[in-house]
Amino acid sequence: METRVALIGVIVENNDSIDKLNSILHEYGDYIIGRMGVPYRKKGINIISIAIDAPQDMINALSGKIGRLDGINSKIAYSNYIGLDK
């Protein structure tokens, strides 16, 4: 199966949705390479970057689930790298 390497950028404006976000990320944990969160206290938001290596439809599904959470936005940046899952 072909996989893509991507970065999902997440902006959290509603802290009440963080538990749901973490639950969704746990579901995709086998594909997540790493993640970094930065609280921007001055603006009251959190900025999260998620590096992932997964089939493209799975990356799209994850970003879509995240983006449907209340007060959370997500966008994907894809690498040109396409590999095979072993």
PDB file of N, CA, C and O in Angstrom:
ATOM      1  N   MET A   1       0.843  -1.165   0.000  1.00  0.00           N
ATOM      2  CA  MET A   1       0.000   0.000   0.000  1.00  0.00           C
ATOM      3  C   MET A   1       0.900   1.243   0.000  1.00  0.00           C
ATOM      4  O   MET A   1       1.859   1.328   0.747  1.00  0.00           O
ATOM      5  N   GLU A   2       0.569   2.223  -0.844  1.00  0.00           N
ATOM      6  CA  GLU A   2       1.342   3.461  -0.904  1.00  0.00           C
ATOM      7  C   GLU A   2       1.051   4.333   0.304  1.00  0.00           C
ATOM      8  O   GLU A   2      -0.087   4.452   0.744  1.00  0.00           O
ATOM      9  N   THR A   3       2.107   4.942   0.826  1.00  0.00           N
ATOM     10  CA  THR A   3       1.949   5.871   1.927  1.00  0.00           C
ATOM     11  C   THR A   3       2.530   7.226   1.538  1.00  0.00           C
ATOM     12  O   THR A   3       3.368   7.315   0.641  1.00  0.00           O
ATOM     13  N   ARG A   4       2.059   8.244   2.209  1.00  0.00           N
ATOM     14  CA  ARG A   4       2.546   9.604   2.002  1.00  0.00           C
ATOM     15  C   ARG A   4       3.058  10.124   3.334  1.00  0.00           C
ATOM     16  O   ARG A   4       2.561   9.756   4.392  1.00  0.00           O
ATOM     17  N   VAL A   5       4.039  10.993   3.253  1.00  0.00           N
ATOM     18  CA  VAL A   5       4.509  11.695   4.432  1.00  0.00           C
ATOM     19  C   VAL A   5       3.875  13.075   4.386  1.00  0.00           C
ATOM     20  O   VAL A   5       3.893  13.738   3.344  1.00  0.00           O
ATOM     21  N   ALA A   6       3.289  13.478   5.496  1.00  0.00           N
ATOM     22  CA  ALA A   6       2.591  14.756   5.527  1.00  0.00           C
ATOM     23  C   ALA A   6       2.737  15.405   6.897  1.00  0.00           C
ATOM     24  O   ALA A   6       3.114  14.759   7.875  1.00  0.00           O
ATOM     25  N   LEU A   7       2.399  16.677   6.923  1.00  0.00           N
ATOM     26  CA  LEU A   7       2.357  17.440   8.157  1.00  0.00           C
ATOM     27  C   LEU A   7       0.942  17.988   8.284  1.00  0.00           C
ATOM     28  O   LEU A   7       0.437  18.630   7.358  1.00  0.00           O
ATOM     29  N   ILE A   8       0.320  17.699   9.400  1.00  0.00           N
ATOM     30  CA  ILE A   8      -1.013  18.239   9.671  1.00  0.00           C
ATOM     31  C   ILE A   8      -0.846  19.368  10.689  1.00  0.00           C
ATOM     32  O   ILE A   8      -0.334  19.144  11.789  1.00  0.00           O
ATOM     33  N   GLY A   9      -1.248  20.560  10.287  1.00  0.00           N
ATOM     34  CA  GLY A   9      -1.212  21.707  11.191  1.00  0.00           C
ATOM     35  C   GLY A   9      -2.567  21.858  11.851  1.00  0.00           C
ATOM     36  O   GLY A   9      -3.605  21.817  11.190  1.00  0.00           O
ATOM     37  N   VAL A  10      -2.561  22.005  13.174  1.00  0.00           N
ATOM     38  CA  VAL A  10      -3.808  22.080  13.935  1.00  0.00           C
ATOM     39  C   VAL A  10      -3.782  23.335  14.808  1.00  0.00           C
ATOM     40  O   VAL A  10      -2.792  23.595  15.499  1.00  0.00           O
ATOM     41  N   ILE A  11      -4.876  24.092  14.782  1.00  0.00           N
ATOM     42  CA  ILE A  11      -5.051  25.237  15.666  1.00  0.00           C
ATOM     43  C   ILE A  11      -6.225  24.931  16.590  1.00  0.00           C
ATOM     44  O   ILE A  11      -7.333  24.659  16.125  1.00  0.00           O
ATOM     45  N   VAL A  12      -5.958  24.952  17.891  1.00  0.00           N
ATOM     46  CA  VAL A  12      -6.999  24.664  18.885  1.00  0.00           C
ATOM     47  C   VAL A  12      -7.412  25.976  19.535  1.00  0.00           C
ATOM     48  O   VAL A  12      -6.607  26.623  20.211  1.00  0.00           O
ATOM     49  N   GLU A  13      -8.664  26.361  19.307  1.00  0.00           N
ATOM     50  CA  GLU A  13      -9.205  27.583  19.899  1.00  0.00           C
ATOM     51  C   GLU A  13     -10.194  27.277  21.021  1.00  0.00           C
ATOM     52  O   GLU A  13     -10.604  28.179  21.740  1.00  0.00           O
ATOM     53  N   ASN A  14     -10.589  26.010  21.146  1.00  0.00           N
ATOM     54  CA  ASN A  14     -11.550  25.594  22.172  1.00  0.00           C
ATOM     55  C   ASN A  14     -10.940  24.450  22.973  1.00  0.00           C
ATOM     56  O   ASN A  14     -10.911  23.309  22.514  1.00  0.00           O
ATOM     57  N   ASN A  15     -10.473  24.747  24.169  1.00  0.00           N
ATOM     58  CA  ASN A  15      -9.823  23.727  24.994  1.00  0.00           C
ATOM     59  C   ASN A  15     -10.755  22.604  25.424  1.00  0.00           C
ATOM     60  O   ASN A  15     -10.294  21.538  25.827  1.00  0.00           O
ATOM     61  N   ASP A  16     -12.057  22.814  25.330  1.00  0.00           N
ATOM     62  CA  ASP A  16     -13.009  21.754  25.676  1.00  0.00           C
ATOM     63  C   ASP A  16     -12.945  20.582  24.700  1.00  0.00           C
ATOM     64  O   ASP A  16     -13.422  19.491  25.009  1.00  0.00           O
ATOM     65  N   SER A  17     -12.363  20.784  23.525  1.00  0.00           N
ATOM     66  CA  SER A  17     -12.273  19.727  22.518  1.00  0.00           C
ATOM     67  C   SER A  17     -10.958  18.948  22.569  1.00  0.00           C
ATOM     68  O   SER A  17     -10.752  18.030  21.777  1.00  0.00           O
ATOM     69  N   ILE A  18     -10.072  19.291  23.489  1.00  0.00           N
ATOM     70  CA  ILE A  18      -8.749  18.662  23.521  1.00  0.00           C
ATOM     71  C   ILE A  18      -8.818  17.165  23.818  1.00  0.00           C
ATOM     72  O   ILE A  18      -8.095  16.376  23.210  1.00  0.00           O
ATOM     73  N   ASP A  19      -9.699  16.742  24.734  1.00  0.00           N
ATOM     74  CA  ASP A  19      -9.815  15.311  25.031  1.00  0.00           C
ATOM     75  C   ASP A  19     -10.248  14.519  23.798  1.00  0.00           C
ATOM     76  O   ASP A  19      -9.725  13.444  23.523  1.00  0.00           O
ATOM     77  N   LYS A  20     -11.187  15.061  23.028  1.00  0.00           N
ATOM     78  CA  LYS A  20     -11.633  14.400  21.795  1.00  0.00           C
ATOM     79  C   LYS A  20     -10.496  14.355  20.776  1.00  0.00           C
ATOM     80  O   LYS A  20     -10.311  13.352  20.088  1.00  0.00           O
ATOM     81  N   LEU A  21      -9.739  15.451  20.687  1.00  0.00           N
ATOM     82  CA  LEU A  21      -8.598  15.499  19.773  1.00  0.00           C
ATOM     83  C   LEU A  21      -7.579  14.417  20.138  1.00  0.00           C
ATOM     84  O   LEU A  21      -7.125  13.672  19.271  1.00  0.00           O
ATOM     85  N   ASN A  22      -7.230  14.324  21.396  1.00  0.00           N
ATOM     86  CA  ASN A  22      -6.258  13.313  21.825  1.00  0.00           C
ATOM     87  C   ASN A  22      -6.758  11.895  21.582  1.00  0.00           C
ATOM     88  O   ASN A  22      -5.984  11.010  21.223  1.00  0.00           O
ATOM     89  N   SER A  23      -8.049  11.673  21.739  1.00  0.00           N
ATOM     90  CA  SER A  23      -8.630  10.355  21.462  1.00  0.00           C
ATOM     91  C   SER A  23      -8.492   9.996  19.980  1.00  0.00           C
ATOM     92  O   SER A  23      -8.132   8.867  19.632  1.00  0.00           O
ATOM     93  N   ILE A  24      -8.759  10.963  19.107  1.00  0.00           N
ATOM     94  CA  ILE A  24      -8.622  10.728  17.666  1.00  0.00           C
ATOM     95  C   ILE A  24      -7.164  10.457  17.313  1.00  0.00           C
ATOM     96  O   ILE A  24      -6.861   9.535  16.549  1.00  0.00           O
ATOM     97  N   LEU A  25      -6.249  11.238  17.865  1.00  0.00           N
ATOM     98  CA  LEU A  25      -4.827  11.032  17.580  1.00  0.00           C
ATOM     99  C   LEU A  25      -4.367   9.658  18.064  1.00  0.00           C
ATOM    100  O   LEU A  25      -3.544   9.017  17.415  1.00  0.00           O
ATOM    101  N   HIS A  26      -4.916   9.199  19.164  1.00  0.00           N
ATOM    102  CA  HIS A  26      -4.562   7.869  19.676  1.00  0.00           C
ATOM    103  C   HIS A  26      -4.978   6.777  18.683  1.00  0.00           C
ATOM    104  O   HIS A  26      -4.250   5.802  18.489  1.00  0.00           O
ATOM    105  N   GLU A  27      -6.125   6.941  18.026  1.00  0.00           N
ATOM    106  CA  GLU A  27      -6.602   5.978  17.029  1.00  0.00           C
ATOM    107  C   GLU A  27      -5.601   5.813  15.881  1.00  0.00           C
ATOM    108  O   GLU A  27      -5.479   4.739  15.298  1.00  0.00           O
ATOM    109  N   TYR A  28      -4.912   6.889  15.523  1.00  0.00           N
ATOM    110  CA  TYR A  28      -3.986   6.899  14.400  1.00  0.00           C
ATOM    111  C   TYR A  28      -2.530   6.814  14.846  1.00  0.00           C
ATOM    112  O   TYR A  28      -1.616   7.065  14.061  1.00  0.00           O
ATOM    113  N   GLY A  29      -2.311   6.451  16.095  1.00  0.00           N
ATOM    114  CA  GLY A  29      -0.980   6.449  16.686  1.00  0.00           C
ATOM    115  C   GLY A  29       0.057   5.633  15.943  1.00  0.00           C
ATOM    116  O   GLY A  29       1.239   5.986  15.940  1.00  0.00           O
ATOM    117  N   ASP A  30      -0.346   4.530  15.299  1.00  0.00           N
ATOM    118  CA  ASP A  30       0.609   3.698  14.568  1.00  0.00           C
ATOM    119  C   ASP A  30       1.201   4.414  13.356  1.00  0.00           C
ATOM    120  O   ASP A  30       2.253   4.019  12.863  1.00  0.00           O
ATOM    121  N   TYR A  31       0.540   5.449  12.876  1.00  0.00           N
ATOM    122  CA  TYR A  31       0.985   6.168  11.685  1.00  0.00           C
ATOM    123  C   TYR A  31       1.669   7.494  12.003  1.00  0.00           C
ATOM    124  O   TYR A  31       2.318   8.079  11.149  1.00  0.00           O
ATOM    125  N   ILE A  32       1.486   7.978  13.231  1.00  0.00           N
ATOM    126  CA  ILE A  32       2.046   9.272  13.602  1.00  0.00           C
ATOM    127  C   ILE A  32       3.530   9.130  13.909  1.00  0.00           C
ATOM    128  O   ILE A  32       3.935   8.320  14.740  1.00  0.00           O
ATOM    129  N   ILE A  33       4.346   9.917  13.207  1.00  0.00           N
ATOM    130  CA  ILE A  33       5.794   9.914  13.410  1.00  0.00           C
ATOM    131  C   ILE A  33       6.118  10.699  14.684  1.00  0.00           C
ATOM    132  O   ILE A  33       6.946  10.295  15.492  1.00  0.00           O
ATOM    133  N   GLY A  34       5.477  11.815  14.853  1.00  0.00           N
ATOM    134  CA  GLY A  34       5.688  12.642  16.030  1.00  0.00           C
ATOM    135  C   GLY A  34       4.768  13.841  16.001  1.00  0.00           C
ATOM    136  O   GLY A  34       4.143  14.139  14.989  1.00  0.00           O
ATOM    137  N   ARG A  35       4.668  14.505  17.137  1.00  0.00           N
ATOM    138  CA  ARG A  35       3.837  15.700  17.204  1.00  0.00           C
ATOM    139  C   ARG A  35       4.461  16.695  18.162  1.00  0.00           C
ATOM    140  O   ARG A  35       5.180  16.327  19.083  1.00  0.00           O
ATOM    141  N   MET A  36       4.169  17.961  17.909  1.00  0.00           N
ATOM    142  CA  MET A  36       4.682  19.021  18.762  1.00  0.00           C
ATOM    143  C   MET A  36       3.561  20.021  19.001  1.00  0.00           C
ATOM    144  O   MET A  36       2.878  20.438  18.059  1.00  0.00           O
ATOM    145  N   GLY A  37       3.363  20.366  20.241  1.00  0.00           N
ATOM    146  CA  GLY A  37       2.347  21.349  20.589  1.00  0.00           C
ATOM    147  C   GLY A  37       2.978  22.571  21.221  1.00  0.00           C
ATOM    148  O   GLY A  37       3.904  22.456  22.033  1.00  0.00           O
ATOM    149  N   VAL A  38       2.478  23.731  20.830  1.00  0.00           N
ATOM    150  CA  VAL A  38       2.985  24.990  21.367  1.00  0.00           C
ATOM    151  C   VAL A  38       1.798  25.807  21.868  1.00  0.00           C
ATOM    152  O   VAL A  38       0.932  26.185  21.070  1.00  0.00           O
ATOM    153  N   PRO A  39       1.741  26.059  23.166  1.00  0.00           N
ATOM    154  CA  PRO A  39       0.670  26.932  23.657  1.00  0.00           C
ATOM    155  C   PRO A  39       1.004  28.392  23.360  1.00  0.00           C
ATOM    156  O   PRO A  39       2.125  28.835  23.599  1.00  0.00           O
ATOM    157  N   TYR A  40       0.059  29.100  22.809  1.00  0.00           N
ATOM    158  CA  TYR A  40       0.231  30.534  22.562  1.00  0.00           C
ATOM    159  C   TYR A  40      -0.672  31.247  23.558  1.00  0.00           C
ATOM    160  O   TYR A  40      -1.801  31.624  23.264  1.00  0.00           O
ATOM    161  N   ARG A  41      -0.161  31.377  24.758  1.00  0.00           N
ATOM    162  CA  ARG A  41      -0.955  31.877  25.881  1.00  0.00           C
ATOM    163  C   ARG A  41      -1.489  33.288  25.643  1.00  0.00           C
ATOM    164  O   ARG A  41      -2.598  33.612  26.064  1.00  0.00           O
ATOM    165  N   LYS A  42      -0.712  34.119  24.983  1.00  0.00           N
ATOM    166  CA  LYS A  42      -1.126  35.498  24.728  1.00  0.00           C
ATOM    167  C   LYS A  42      -2.445  35.551  23.956  1.00  0.00           C
ATOM    168  O   LYS A  42      -3.278  36.423  24.186  1.00  0.00           O
ATOM    169  N   LYS A  43      -2.625  34.597  23.045  1.00  0.00           N
ATOM    170  CA  LYS A  43      -3.846  34.554  22.232  1.00  0.00           C
ATOM    171  C   LYS A  43      -4.853  33.523  22.730  1.00  0.00           C
ATOM    172  O   LYS A  43      -5.963  33.422  22.213  1.00  0.00           O
ATOM    173  N   GLY A  44      -4.455  32.697  23.701  1.00  0.00           N
ATOM    174  CA  GLY A  44      -5.360  31.683  24.254  1.00  0.00           C
ATOM    175  C   GLY A  44      -5.620  30.524  23.308  1.00  0.00           C
ATOM    176  O   GLY A  44      -6.699  29.932  23.350  1.00  0.00           O
ATOM    177  N   ILE A  45      -4.644  30.206  22.450  1.00  0.00           N
ATOM    178  CA  ILE A  45      -4.800  29.086  21.521  1.00  0.00           C
ATOM    179  C   ILE A  45      -3.608  28.143  21.656  1.00  0.00           C
ATOM    180  O   ILE A  45      -2.610  28.469  22.289  1.00  0.00           O
ATOM    181  N   ASN A  46      -3.740  26.970  21.069  1.00  0.00           N
ATOM    182  CA  ASN A  46      -2.653  25.991  20.994  1.00  0.00           C
ATOM    183  C   ASN A  46      -2.396  25.669  19.530  1.00  0.00           C
ATOM    184  O   ASN A  46      -3.335  25.533  18.745  1.00  0.00           O
ATOM    185  N   ILE A  47      -1.122  25.536  19.179  1.00  0.00           N
ATOM    186  CA  ILE A  47      -0.716  25.216  17.813  1.00  0.00           C
ATOM    187  C   ILE A  47      -0.029  23.862  17.859  1.00  0.00           C
ATOM    188  O   ILE A  47       0.917  23.667  18.622  1.00  0.00           O
ATOM    189  N   ILE A  48      -0.524  22.917  17.062  1.00  0.00           N
ATOM    190  CA  ILE A  48       0.005  21.552  17.076  1.00  0.00           C
ATOM    191  C   ILE A  48       0.412  21.163  15.661  1.00  0.00           C
ATOM    192  O   ILE A  48      -0.331  21.408  14.700  1.00  0.00           O
ATOM    193  N   SER A  49       1.588  20.563  15.528  1.00  0.00           N
ATOM    194  CA  SER A  49       2.004  20.002  14.244  1.00  0.00           C
ATOM    195  C   SER A  49       2.140  18.496  14.422  1.00  0.00           C
ATOM    196  O   SER A  49       2.706  18.024  15.408  1.00  0.00           O
ATOM    197  N   ILE A  50       1.595  17.757  13.461  1.00  0.00           N
ATOM    198  CA  ILE A  50       1.597  16.298  13.511  1.00  0.00           C
ATOM    199  C   ILE A  50       2.272  15.778  12.245  1.00  0.00           C
ATOM    200  O   ILE A  50       1.785  16.026  11.135  1.00  0.00           O
ATOM    201  N   ALA A  51       3.396  15.084  12.406  1.00  0.00           N
ATOM    202  CA  ALA A  51       4.072  14.446  11.272  1.00  0.00           C
ATOM    203  C   ALA A  51       3.519  13.028  11.159  1.00  0.00           C
ATOM    204  O   ALA A  51       3.450  12.299  12.155  1.00  0.00           O
ATOM    205  N   ILE A  52       3.138  12.632   9.946  1.00  0.00           N
ATOM    206  CA  ILE A  52       2.476  11.348   9.750  1.00  0.00           C
ATOM    207  C   ILE A  52       2.961  10.678   8.471  1.00  0.00           C
ATOM    208  O   ILE A  52       3.297  11.359   7.498  1.00  0.00           O
ATOM    209  N   ASP A  53       3.020   9.356   8.484  1.00  0.00           N
ATOM    210  CA  ASP A  53       3.345   8.543   7.307  1.00  0.00           C
ATOM    211  C   ASP A  53       2.255   7.493   7.201  1.00  0.00           C
ATOM    212  O   ASP A  53       2.224   6.542   7.972  1.00  0.00           O
ATOM    213  N   ALA A  54       1.328   7.691   6.254  1.00  0.00           N
ATOM    214  CA  ALA A  54       0.148   6.828   6.150  1.00  0.00           C
ATOM    215  C   ALA A  54      -0.410   6.914   4.732  1.00  0.00           C
ATOM    216  O   ALA A  54      -0.028   7.799   3.958  1.00  0.00           O
ATOM    217  N   PRO A  55      -1.337   6.008   4.383  1.00  0.00           N
ATOM    218  CA  PRO A  55      -2.027   6.150   3.097  1.00  0.00           C
ATOM    219  C   PRO A  55      -2.744   7.504   3.040  1.00  0.00           C
ATOM    220  O   PRO A  55      -3.241   7.999   4.059  1.00  0.00           O
ATOM    221  N   GLN A  56      -2.791   8.092   1.856  1.00  0.00           N
ATOM    222  CA  GLN A  56      -3.357   9.426   1.700  1.00  0.00           C
ATOM    223  C   GLN A  56      -4.794   9.513   2.198  1.00  0.00           C
ATOM    224  O   GLN A  56      -5.174  10.496   2.843  1.00  0.00           O
ATOM    225  N   ASP A  57      -5.606   8.503   1.931  1.00  0.00           N
ATOM    226  CA  ASP A  57      -6.992   8.571   2.382  1.00  0.00           C
ATOM    227  C   ASP A  57      -7.088   8.558   3.910  1.00  0.00           C
ATOM    228  O   ASP A  57      -7.986   9.168   4.490  1.00  0.00           O
ATOM    229  N   MET A  58      -6.149   7.905   4.576  1.00  0.00           N
ATOM    230  CA  MET A  58      -6.133   7.881   6.031  1.00  0.00           C
ATOM    231  C   MET A  58      -5.725   9.255   6.589  1.00  0.00           C
ATOM    232  O   MET A  58      -6.289   9.716   7.581  1.00  0.00           O
ATOM    233  N   ILE A  59      -4.762   9.894   5.931  1.00  0.00           N
ATOM    234  CA  ILE A  59      -4.353  11.239   6.348  1.00  0.00           C
ATOM    235  C   ILE A  59      -5.527  12.206   6.189  1.00  0.00           C
ATOM    236  O   ILE A  59      -5.812  13.011   7.078  1.00  0.00           O
ATOM    237  N   ASN A  60      -6.218  12.110   5.065  1.00  0.00           N
ATOM    238  CA  ASN A  60      -7.382  12.965   4.830  1.00  0.00           C
ATOM    239  C   ASN A  60      -8.470  12.720   5.874  1.00  0.00           C
ATOM    240  O   ASN A  60      -9.094  13.669   6.362  1.00  0.00           O
ATOM    241  N   ALA A  61      -8.696  11.452   6.206  1.00  0.00           N
ATOM    242  CA  ALA A  61      -9.713  11.110   7.201  1.00  0.00           C
ATOM    243  C   ALA A  61      -9.350  11.685   8.566  1.00  0.00           C
ATOM    244  O   ALA A  61     -10.211  12.241   9.270  1.00  0.00           O
ATOM    245  N   LEU A  62      -8.083  11.551   8.948  1.00  0.00           N
ATOM    246  CA  LEU A  62      -7.646  12.086  10.239  1.00  0.00           C
ATOM    247  C   LEU A  62      -7.828  13.598  10.281  1.00  0.00           C
ATOM    248  O   LEU A  62      -8.410  14.140  11.232  1.00  0.00           O
ATOM    249  N   SER A  63      -7.369  14.291   9.267  1.00  0.00           N
ATOM    250  CA  SER A  63      -7.503  15.746   9.239  1.00  0.00           C
ATOM    251  C   SER A  63      -8.971  16.164   9.249  1.00  0.00           C
ATOM    252  O   SER A  63      -9.343  17.132   9.917  1.00  0.00           O
ATOM    253  N   GLY A  64      -9.807  15.426   8.542  1.00  0.00           N
ATOM    254  CA  GLY A  64     -11.239  15.721   8.523  1.00  0.00           C
ATOM    255  C   GLY A  64     -11.881  15.548   9.880  1.00  0.00           C
ATOM    256  O   GLY A  64     -12.684  16.384  10.315  1.00  0.00           O
ATOM    257  N   LYS A  65     -11.546  14.463  10.577  1.00  0.00           N
ATOM    258  CA  LYS A  65     -12.095  14.239  11.918  1.00  0.00           C
ATOM    259  C   LYS A  65     -11.665  15.349  12.865  1.00  0.00           C
ATOM    260  O   LYS A  65     -12.460  15.830  13.675  1.00  0.00           O
ATOM    261  N   ILE A  66     -10.401  15.741  12.765  1.00  0.00           N
ATOM    262  CA  ILE A  66      -9.895  16.814  13.621  1.00  0.00           C
ATOM    263  C   ILE A  66     -10.621  18.127  13.313  1.00  0.00           C
ATOM    264  O   ILE A  66     -11.060  18.840  14.209  1.00  0.00           O
ATOM    265  N   GLY A  67     -10.765  18.434  12.033  1.00  0.00           N
ATOM    266  CA  GLY A  67     -11.384  19.691  11.619  1.00  0.00           C
ATOM    267  C   GLY A  67     -12.852  19.804  11.961  1.00  0.00           C
ATOM    268  O   GLY A  67     -13.394  20.913  12.016  1.00  0.00           O
ATOM    269  N   ARG A  68     -13.528  18.673  12.188  1.00  0.00           N
ATOM    270  CA  ARG A  68     -14.938  18.702  12.564  1.00  0.00           C
ATOM    271  C   ARG A  68     -15.154  18.943  14.057  1.00  0.00           C
ATOM    272  O   ARG A  68     -16.280  19.169  14.492  1.00  0.00           O
ATOM    273  N   LEU A  69     -14.086  18.905  14.838  1.00  0.00           N
ATOM    274  CA  LEU A  69     -14.223  19.176  16.261  1.00  0.00           C
ATOM    275  C   LEU A  69     -14.497  20.662  16.473  1.00  0.00           C
ATOM    276  O   LEU A  69     -13.984  21.518  15.747  1.00  0.00           O
ATOM    277  N   ASP A  70     -15.294  20.962  17.482  1.00  0.00           N
ATOM    278  CA  ASP A  70     -15.661  22.342  17.778  1.00  0.00           C
ATOM    279  C   ASP A  70     -14.437  23.156  18.181  1.00  0.00           C
ATOM    280  O   ASP A  70     -13.706  22.777  19.105  1.00  0.00           O
ATOM    281  N   GLY A  71     -14.190  24.249  17.480  1.00  0.00           N
ATOM    282  CA  GLY A  71     -13.106  25.151  17.820  1.00  0.00           C
ATOM    283  C   GLY A  71     -11.727  24.675  17.423  1.00  0.00           C
ATOM    284  O   GLY A  71     -10.726  25.160  17.945  1.00  0.00           O
ATOM    285  N   ILE A  72     -11.645  23.726  16.478  1.00  0.00           N
ATOM    286  CA  ILE A  72     -10.361  23.211  16.018  1.00  0.00           C
ATOM    287  C   ILE A  72     -10.332  23.248  14.494  1.00  0.00           C
ATOM    288  O   ILE A  72     -11.277  22.824  13.835  1.00  0.00           O
ATOM    289  N   ASN A  73      -9.230  23.742  13.946  1.00  0.00           N
ATOM    290  CA  ASN A  73      -9.018  23.782  12.498  1.00  0.00           C
ATOM    291  C   ASN A  73      -7.781  22.971  12.153  1.00  0.00           C
ATOM    292  O   ASN A  73      -6.828  22.925  12.936  1.00  0.00           O
ATOM    293  N   SER A  74      -7.794  22.343  10.979  1.00  0.00           N
ATOM    294  CA  SER A  74      -6.619  21.573  10.554  1.00  0.00           C
ATOM    295  C   SER A  74      -6.412  21.720   9.046  1.00  0.00           C
ATOM    296  O   SER A  74      -7.366  21.870   8.295  1.00  0.00           O
ATOM    297  N   LYS A  75      -5.150  21.656   8.662  1.00  0.00           N
ATOM    298  CA  LYS A  75      -4.744  21.703   7.255  1.00  0.00           C
ATOM    299  C   LYS A  75      -3.599  20.727   7.056  1.00  0.00           C
ATOM    300  O   LYS A  75      -2.810  20.468   7.966  1.00  0.00           O
ATOM    301  N   ILE A  76      -3.471  20.208   5.837  1.00  0.00           N
ATOM    302  CA  ILE A  76      -2.441  19.213   5.516  1.00  0.00           C
ATOM    303  C   ILE A  76      -1.449  19.800   4.522  1.00  0.00           C
ATOM    304  O   ILE A  76      -1.844  20.458   3.557  1.00  0.00           O
ATOM    305  N   ALA A  77      -0.178  19.504   4.742  1.00  0.00           N
ATOM    306  CA  ALA A  77       0.878  19.784   3.760  1.00  0.00           C
ATOM    307  C   ALA A  77       1.536  18.448   3.440  1.00  0.00           C
ATOM    308  O   ALA A  77       2.046  17.768   4.334  1.00  0.00           O
ATOM    309  N   TYR A  78       1.480  18.047   2.158  1.00  0.00           N
ATOM    310  CA  TYR A  78       2.028  16.754   1.741  1.00  0.00           C
ATOM    311  C   TYR A  78       3.457  16.885   1.239  1.00  0.00           C
ATOM    312  O   TYR A  78       3.791  17.842   0.540  1.00  0.00           O
ATOM    313  N   SER A  79       4.263  15.895   1.551  1.00  0.00           N
ATOM    314  CA  SER A  79       5.589  15.755   0.965  1.00  0.00           C
ATOM    315  C   SER A  79       5.423  15.140  -0.424  1.00  0.00           C
ATOM    316  O   SER A  79       4.410  14.485  -0.709  1.00  0.00           O
ATOM    317  N   ASN A  80       6.404  15.300  -1.269  1.00  0.00           N
ATOM    318  CA  ASN A  80       6.392  14.623  -2.567  1.00  0.00           C
ATOM    319  C   ASN A  80       6.769  13.156  -2.439  1.00  0.00           C
ATOM    320  O   ASN A  80       6.626  12.396  -3.396  1.00  0.00           O
ATOM    321  N   TYR A  81       7.265  12.755  -1.265  1.00  0.00           N
ATOM    322  CA  TYR A  81       7.682  11.376  -1.049  1.00  0.00           C
ATOM    323  C   TYR A  81       6.467  10.449  -1.023  1.00  0.00           C
ATOM    324  O   TYR A  81       5.503  10.693  -0.303  1.00  0.00           O
ATOM    325  N   ILE A  82       6.530   9.400  -1.820  1.00  0.00           N
ATOM    326  CA  ILE A  82       5.517   8.341  -1.803  1.00  0.00           C
ATOM    327  C   ILE A  82       6.266   7.030  -1.600  1.00  0.00           C
ATOM    328  O   ILE A  82       7.191   6.712  -2.350  1.00  0.00           O
ATOM    329  N   GLY A  83       5.895   6.294  -0.577  1.00  0.00           N
ATOM    330  CA  GLY A  83       6.582   5.035  -0.266  1.00  0.00           C
ATOM    331  C   GLY A  83       5.606   3.887  -0.198  1.00  0.00           C
ATOM    332  O   GLY A  83       4.399   4.047  -0.382  1.00  0.00           O
ATOM    333  N   LEU A  84       6.145   2.731   0.064  1.00  0.00           N
ATOM    334  CA  LEU A  84       5.332   1.535   0.236  1.00  0.00           C
ATOM    335  C   LEU A  84       5.373   1.124   1.696  1.00  0.00           C
ATOM    336  O   LEU A  84       6.434   1.077   2.308  1.00  0.00           O
ATOM    337  N   ASP A  85       4.195   0.836   2.255  1.00  0.00           N
ATOM    338  CA  ASP A  85       4.094   0.356   3.619  1.00  0.00           C
ATOM    339  C   ASP A  85       4.594  -1.074   3.660  1.00  0.00           C
ATOM    340  O   ASP A  85       4.212  -1.897   2.832  1.00  0.00           O
ATOM    341  N   LYS A  86       5.500  -1.366   4.569  1.00  0.00           N
ATOM    342  CA  LYS A  86       6.080  -2.709   4.633  1.00  0.00           C
ATOM    343  C   LYS A  86       5.495  -3.524   5.742  1.00  0.00           C
ATOM    344  O   LYS A  86       5.066  -3.096   6.721  1.00  0.00           O
TER     345      LYS A  86
END
